[in-house]
XYZ file of C-alpha atoms in Angstrom:
331
model
C -17.110 16.011 23.574
C -16.213 12.304 23.345
C -18.414 11.960 20.256
C -16.741 15.000 18.691
C -13.296 13.515 19.356
C -14.461 10.239 17.747
C -15.689 12.067 14.654
C -12.428 14.022 14.358
C -10.396 10.809 14.648
C -12.512 9.083 11.992
C -12.123 12.124 9.728
C -8.336 11.947 10.138
C -8.452 8.207 9.358
C -10.384 8.941 6.174
C -7.883 11.621 5.203
C -5.139 9.030 5.684
C -7.073 6.721 3.347
C -7.237 9.526 0.793
C -3.475 10.119 0.997
C -2.981 6.355 0.768
C -5.026 6.355 -2.430
C -3.082 9.048 -4.251
C 0.233 7.918 -2.758
C -0.266 4.295 -3.842
C -2.286 4.737 -7.039
C 1.027 4.360 -8.852
C 1.304 0.820 -7.478
C -1.622 -0.338 -9.586
C -1.193 1.626 -12.788
C 2.386 2.863 -13.251
C 3.435 -0.131 -15.324
C 0.325 0.043 -17.543
C 0.769 3.763 -18.151
C 4.504 3.502 -18.803
C 3.980 0.761 -21.412
C 1.075 2.745 -22.932
C -1.318 -0.121 -22.328
C -3.673 2.423 -20.759
C -3.946 6.192 -20.864
C -3.365 7.871 -17.490
C -7.019 8.933 -17.120
C -8.366 5.514 -18.072
C -5.876 3.807 -15.765
C -6.801 6.034 -12.814
C -10.532 5.533 -13.375
C -10.084 1.763 -13.605
C -7.912 1.691 -10.479
C -10.444 3.770 -8.538
C -13.293 1.387 -9.406
C -11.267 -1.751 -8.657
C -10.010 -0.297 -5.359
C -13.641 0.289 -4.405
C -14.608 -3.296 -5.220
C -11.527 -4.774 -3.551
C -12.417 -3.138 -0.248
C -15.467 -5.387 0.070
C -13.730 -8.696 -0.619
C -12.439 -9.520 2.857
C -11.895 -8.438 6.456
C -8.941 -10.467 7.767
C -6.420 -7.664 7.272
C -8.741 -5.196 9.052
C -8.917 -7.572 12.021
C -5.119 -7.724 12.211
C -4.859 -3.916 12.252
C -7.626 -3.343 14.799
C -6.680 -6.098 17.269
C -3.284 -7.551 16.465
C -0.770 -4.698 16.727
C -1.513 -2.664 19.861
C -3.673 -3.208 22.933
C -6.952 -1.329 22.734
C -6.369 2.017 24.495
C -9.157 3.530 26.549
C -11.066 6.795 26.701
C -9.967 10.166 25.393
C -6.348 9.254 26.117
C -6.737 6.259 23.816
C -8.341 8.372 21.108
C -5.376 10.747 21.364
C -3.038 7.795 20.746
C -4.994 6.769 17.663
C -5.128 10.361 16.385
C -1.375 10.775 16.820
C -0.667 7.469 15.067
C -2.713 8.568 12.067
C -1.078 12.007 12.051
C 2.382 10.438 11.968
C 1.390 8.249 9.015
C -0.136 11.162 7.107
C 2.910 13.399 7.577
C 5.248 10.664 6.347
C 2.981 9.920 3.376
C 3.026 13.570 2.333
C 6.799 13.882 2.748
C 7.541 10.795 0.658
C 4.927 11.769 -1.948
C 6.554 15.204 -2.309
C 9.941 13.627 -2.999
C 8.459 10.953 -5.291
C 9.630 8.110 -3.064
C 7.383 5.003 -3.224
C 7.485 4.253 0.486
C 4.812 2.151 2.135
C 1.647 3.842 3.401
C 0.933 0.628 5.277
C 4.185 0.712 7.215
C 3.740 4.433 7.831
C 0.430 3.556 9.502
C 1.898 0.688 11.512
C 4.881 2.776 12.569
C 2.561 5.602 13.564
C 0.374 3.322 15.689
C 3.355 1.737 17.438
C 5.086 5.085 18.053
C 1.950 6.684 19.470
C 1.207 3.615 21.619
C 4.707 3.654 23.112
C 4.488 7.388 23.766
C 1.065 6.940 25.378
C 2.022 4.008 27.567
C -0.149 1.482 25.722
C 1.018 -2.103 25.266
C 2.352 -3.042 21.830
C 1.695 -6.615 20.702
C 5.260 -7.204 19.550
C 4.548 -10.775 18.470
C 1.834 -9.472 16.151
C 4.063 -6.659 14.879
C 6.859 -9.128 14.117
C 4.680 -11.889 12.618
C 2.277 -9.718 10.645
C 4.409 -6.678 9.781
C 8.177 -7.135 10.155
C 8.472 -10.639 8.684
C 6.208 -9.863 5.677
C 8.139 -6.611 5.185
C 11.273 -8.630 4.469
C 9.708 -11.711 2.881
C 7.217 -10.137 0.448
C 9.822 -8.126 -1.539
C 12.046 -11.218 -1.843
C 9.079 -13.265 -3.049
C 8.089 -10.475 -5.442
C 11.618 -10.315 -6.837
C 11.954 -14.081 -7.331
C 8.439 -14.744 -8.615
C 8.587 -11.751 -10.958
C 11.862 -13.058 -12.345
C 10.477 -16.592 -12.827
C 7.186 -15.421 -14.361
C 9.063 -13.268 -16.848
C 11.388 -16.152 -17.726
C 8.342 -18.354 -18.360
C 6.823 -15.700 -20.634
C 10.081 -15.332 -22.563
C 10.327 -19.102 -23.055
C 6.681 -19.632 -23.966
C 6.631 -16.792 -26.515
C 10.168 -17.303 -27.779
C 8.950 -18.044 -31.328
C 6.145 -15.478 -31.393
C 6.243 -12.371 -33.526
C 7.607 -9.672 -31.161
C 5.232 -6.956 -32.383
C 2.151 -9.174 -32.162
C 3.214 -10.428 -28.733
C 3.683 -6.916 -27.393
C 0.300 -5.869 -28.772
C -1.328 -8.862 -27.083
C 0.382 -8.192 -23.754
C -0.627 -4.537 -23.954
C -4.245 -5.706 -24.053
C -3.600 -8.285 -21.310
C -2.221 -5.532 -19.098
C -5.700 -4.103 -18.775
C -6.643 -7.261 -16.863
C -3.418 -7.520 -14.859
C -3.613 -3.840 -13.833
C -7.239 -4.349 -12.772
C -6.212 -7.394 -10.714
C -3.453 -5.369 -9.072
C -5.852 -2.506 -8.252
C -8.343 -4.989 -6.805
C -5.584 -6.401 -4.588
C -4.640 -2.882 -3.498
C -8.225 -2.233 -2.401
C -8.347 -5.616 -0.663
C -5.212 -4.809 1.314
C -5.065 -1.062 1.902
C -8.721 -0.093 2.333
C -8.998 -2.764 5.036
C -6.149 -1.203 6.990
C -8.116 1.999 7.481
C -11.262 0.013 8.250
C -9.330 -1.577 11.088
C -8.334 1.841 12.438
C -11.906 3.174 12.273
C -13.209 0.068 14.057
C -10.533 0.569 16.731
C -11.768 4.156 17.194
C -15.344 2.891 17.561
C -14.253 0.322 20.172
C -12.362 2.992 22.142
C -15.534 5.106 22.110
C -17.803 2.162 23.012
C -15.826 -0.836 24.383
C -18.886 -3.088 24.361
C -19.557 -2.914 20.622
C -17.008 -5.509 19.488
C -14.673 -5.486 16.479
C -17.190 -6.165 13.707
C -16.957 -3.877 10.656
C -20.193 -1.936 9.959
C -21.169 -1.591 6.317
C -20.935 2.218 6.514
C -17.279 1.912 7.558
C -16.550 -0.241 4.511
C -18.367 2.212 2.253
C -16.658 5.398 3.405
C -13.178 3.833 3.574
C -13.557 2.352 0.092
C -14.942 5.614 -1.293
C -12.149 7.744 0.157
C -9.474 5.402 -1.168
C -11.077 5.517 -4.602
C -11.199 9.307 -4.558
C -7.560 9.447 -3.533
C -6.642 6.966 -6.236
C -8.378 9.054 -8.892
C -6.484 12.129 -7.681
C -3.358 10.289 -8.832
C 0.226 10.127 -7.656
C 2.207 11.326 -10.652
C 5.544 11.844 -8.880
C 5.670 8.250 -7.630
C 4.260 6.939 -10.904
C 7.280 8.312 -12.755
C 9.638 6.562 -10.317
C 7.950 3.162 -10.634
C 7.161 3.351 -14.326
C 10.396 4.773 -15.728
C 13.222 5.325 -13.282
C 13.708 1.712 -12.121
C 13.612 0.252 -15.641
C 11.961 1.084 -18.969
C 9.216 -1.529 -19.080
C 7.645 -3.137 -22.125
C 4.125 -4.711 -22.106
C 5.211 -8.319 -21.345
C 7.314 -7.076 -18.417
C 4.465 -4.912 -17.151
C 2.053 -7.848 -17.352
C 4.470 -10.111 -15.472
C 5.058 -7.550 -12.694
C 1.353 -6.807 -12.188
C 0.315 -10.478 -12.258
C 3.014 -11.365 -9.732
C 2.011 -8.523 -7.423
C -1.705 -9.317 -7.574
C -1.083 -12.985 -6.716
C 1.026 -12.035 -3.686
C -1.565 -9.527 -2.431
C -4.404 -12.057 -2.620
C -2.354 -14.775 -0.937
C -1.167 -12.628 1.952
C -4.659 -11.254 2.532
C -6.712 -14.448 2.389
C -4.199 -17.038 3.599
C -2.039 -15.170 6.119
C -4.211 -12.127 7.063
C -0.966 -10.170 6.755
C -1.156 -6.448 5.879
C 1.702 -6.345 3.384
C 2.874 -3.284 1.498
C 1.599 -3.034 -2.064
C 4.507 -0.665 -2.710
C 7.099 -3.247 -1.657
C 5.447 -5.968 -3.707
C 5.107 -4.111 -7.019
C 8.525 -2.451 -6.775
C 10.323 -5.745 -6.112
C 8.335 -7.471 -8.871
C 9.419 -4.772 -11.335
C 13.050 -5.313 -10.283
C 12.743 -9.087 -10.716
C 11.101 -8.758 -14.115
C 13.700 -6.240 -15.266
C 16.593 -8.447 -14.184
C 15.630 -11.047 -16.814
C 16.610 -8.554 -19.495
C 20.017 -8.176 -17.964
C 21.020 -7.350 -14.417
C 22.383 -3.955 -15.419
C 19.057 -3.029 -17.056
C 17.696 -2.309 -13.577
C 18.791 1.045 -12.245
C 19.978 -0.350 -8.937
C 20.951 3.091 -7.620
C 17.312 4.182 -7.775
C 16.281 0.805 -6.340
C 18.727 1.263 -3.445
C 17.162 4.633 -2.558
C 13.689 3.082 -2.663
C 14.697 0.179 -0.415
C 16.329 2.645 1.970
C 12.995 4.450 2.166
C 11.299 1.178 3.099
C 13.523 0.663 6.128
C 13.199 4.169 7.526
C 9.418 4.449 7.051
C 8.294 2.682 10.228
C 10.746 4.344 12.643
C 10.282 7.756 10.994
C 6.486 7.557 11.179
C 6.765 6.281 14.770
C 8.869 9.284 15.793
C 6.484 11.735 14.122
C 3.507 10.019 15.784
C 5.177 10.161 19.208
C 5.832 13.882 18.735
C 2.191 14.367 17.683
C 0.989 12.546 20.788
C 3.026 14.756 23.095
C 1.709 17.818 21.238
C -1.882 16.607 21.613
C -1.332 16.025 25.320
C 0.196 19.460 25.706
C -2.700 21.191 23.968
C -5.624 19.165 25.278
C -4.199 17.685 28.442
C-alpha cells in the first residue's frame, strides 16, 4: 500500500509538471509569437525541446524545494501532506489558466506545500520560505522591470541610426535565440521544482535514501514539462503577448533576454526558485515603458500583479482543504 501511495503521489507531481508546462509555455514564447518572429507551432516545439534540455542543467533549485521549505514529513501521513500540496497547486493552476491569468505555477506549488504542511502539523522552514520564495517574489519583478527598461533603452540608443525595417527584421531573427534562451531558463527553473517534490516523496517513502536526484526522475519530469509545453497555453499567451502592450521584435528580444539572464542568475547563484511568470511579465512592462508610460496597459498589469499576491495564500487554502479531505477519506 505504501508503494501504491508513493506511485500515486509521483503521478500527481508529474501531472502538476504537465499543467506547469502548458500554463507557463506562454512565458517562453508569447513575445516571439506576438511579434511574428516564430509561428505558434514552431515556437511551441522549440520551447518543448529547450525545456527538456534546461531540466538537466542544474539541481540547486530542486534541493531548495525538497529540503528548504518544509520539514520532511513521515510515513503515509507525510505522503498525504505532499499529495494535498500538489493538489492545491494543480487546482490553482487550472483556475488561473481558465481565466487567462499568468499567475505563478511556482508560487502555487510553494503555497500548496506550506498550506498542506500547516494543516498536517509539519514544521515550515519560514526562514527558507522568506529567503528563497517571498524575497525573490518581490525582488525579481522589480529587477525584471528595471533591467528590461535599461536593456531596451540601450537597444534604442545603439540602433538609433539604423534603418527601422532592417533592424526589426534582424531582431525578429534574433528573437529565435532569445526565446530559446528563455525556454531553457524555464526548464532550468520549473522542471527542477517538480524534481524536488518527487525526491521529497522518495525520501518520505525511504528516509535512508538521501536527497540525491536519480536520472529517471530528471527524465520523467523534463519529459512531462515538455509535453505540457507543447500542449500550449493559448489563453495566457494572448494576455502576455498582446494585452499588456503590443510588442515589436526589438522589444520582444529585450524582454526575453532580460528574463533569461535573471532565470540563470537566480538558479545558479542564489538557488532561488523564482517565478518565470513574474520575470517575463515585469520585463515586458519595463520594455514597454520605454515607448511611453501610457503604452503599457497598466489596468491589465494591475490585475496580473494582483494574481501574483493571491496565488500563494489561495493555493495554501486549497491544499489545506485537500489535506483534510484526504484525512477524512483515508484516515
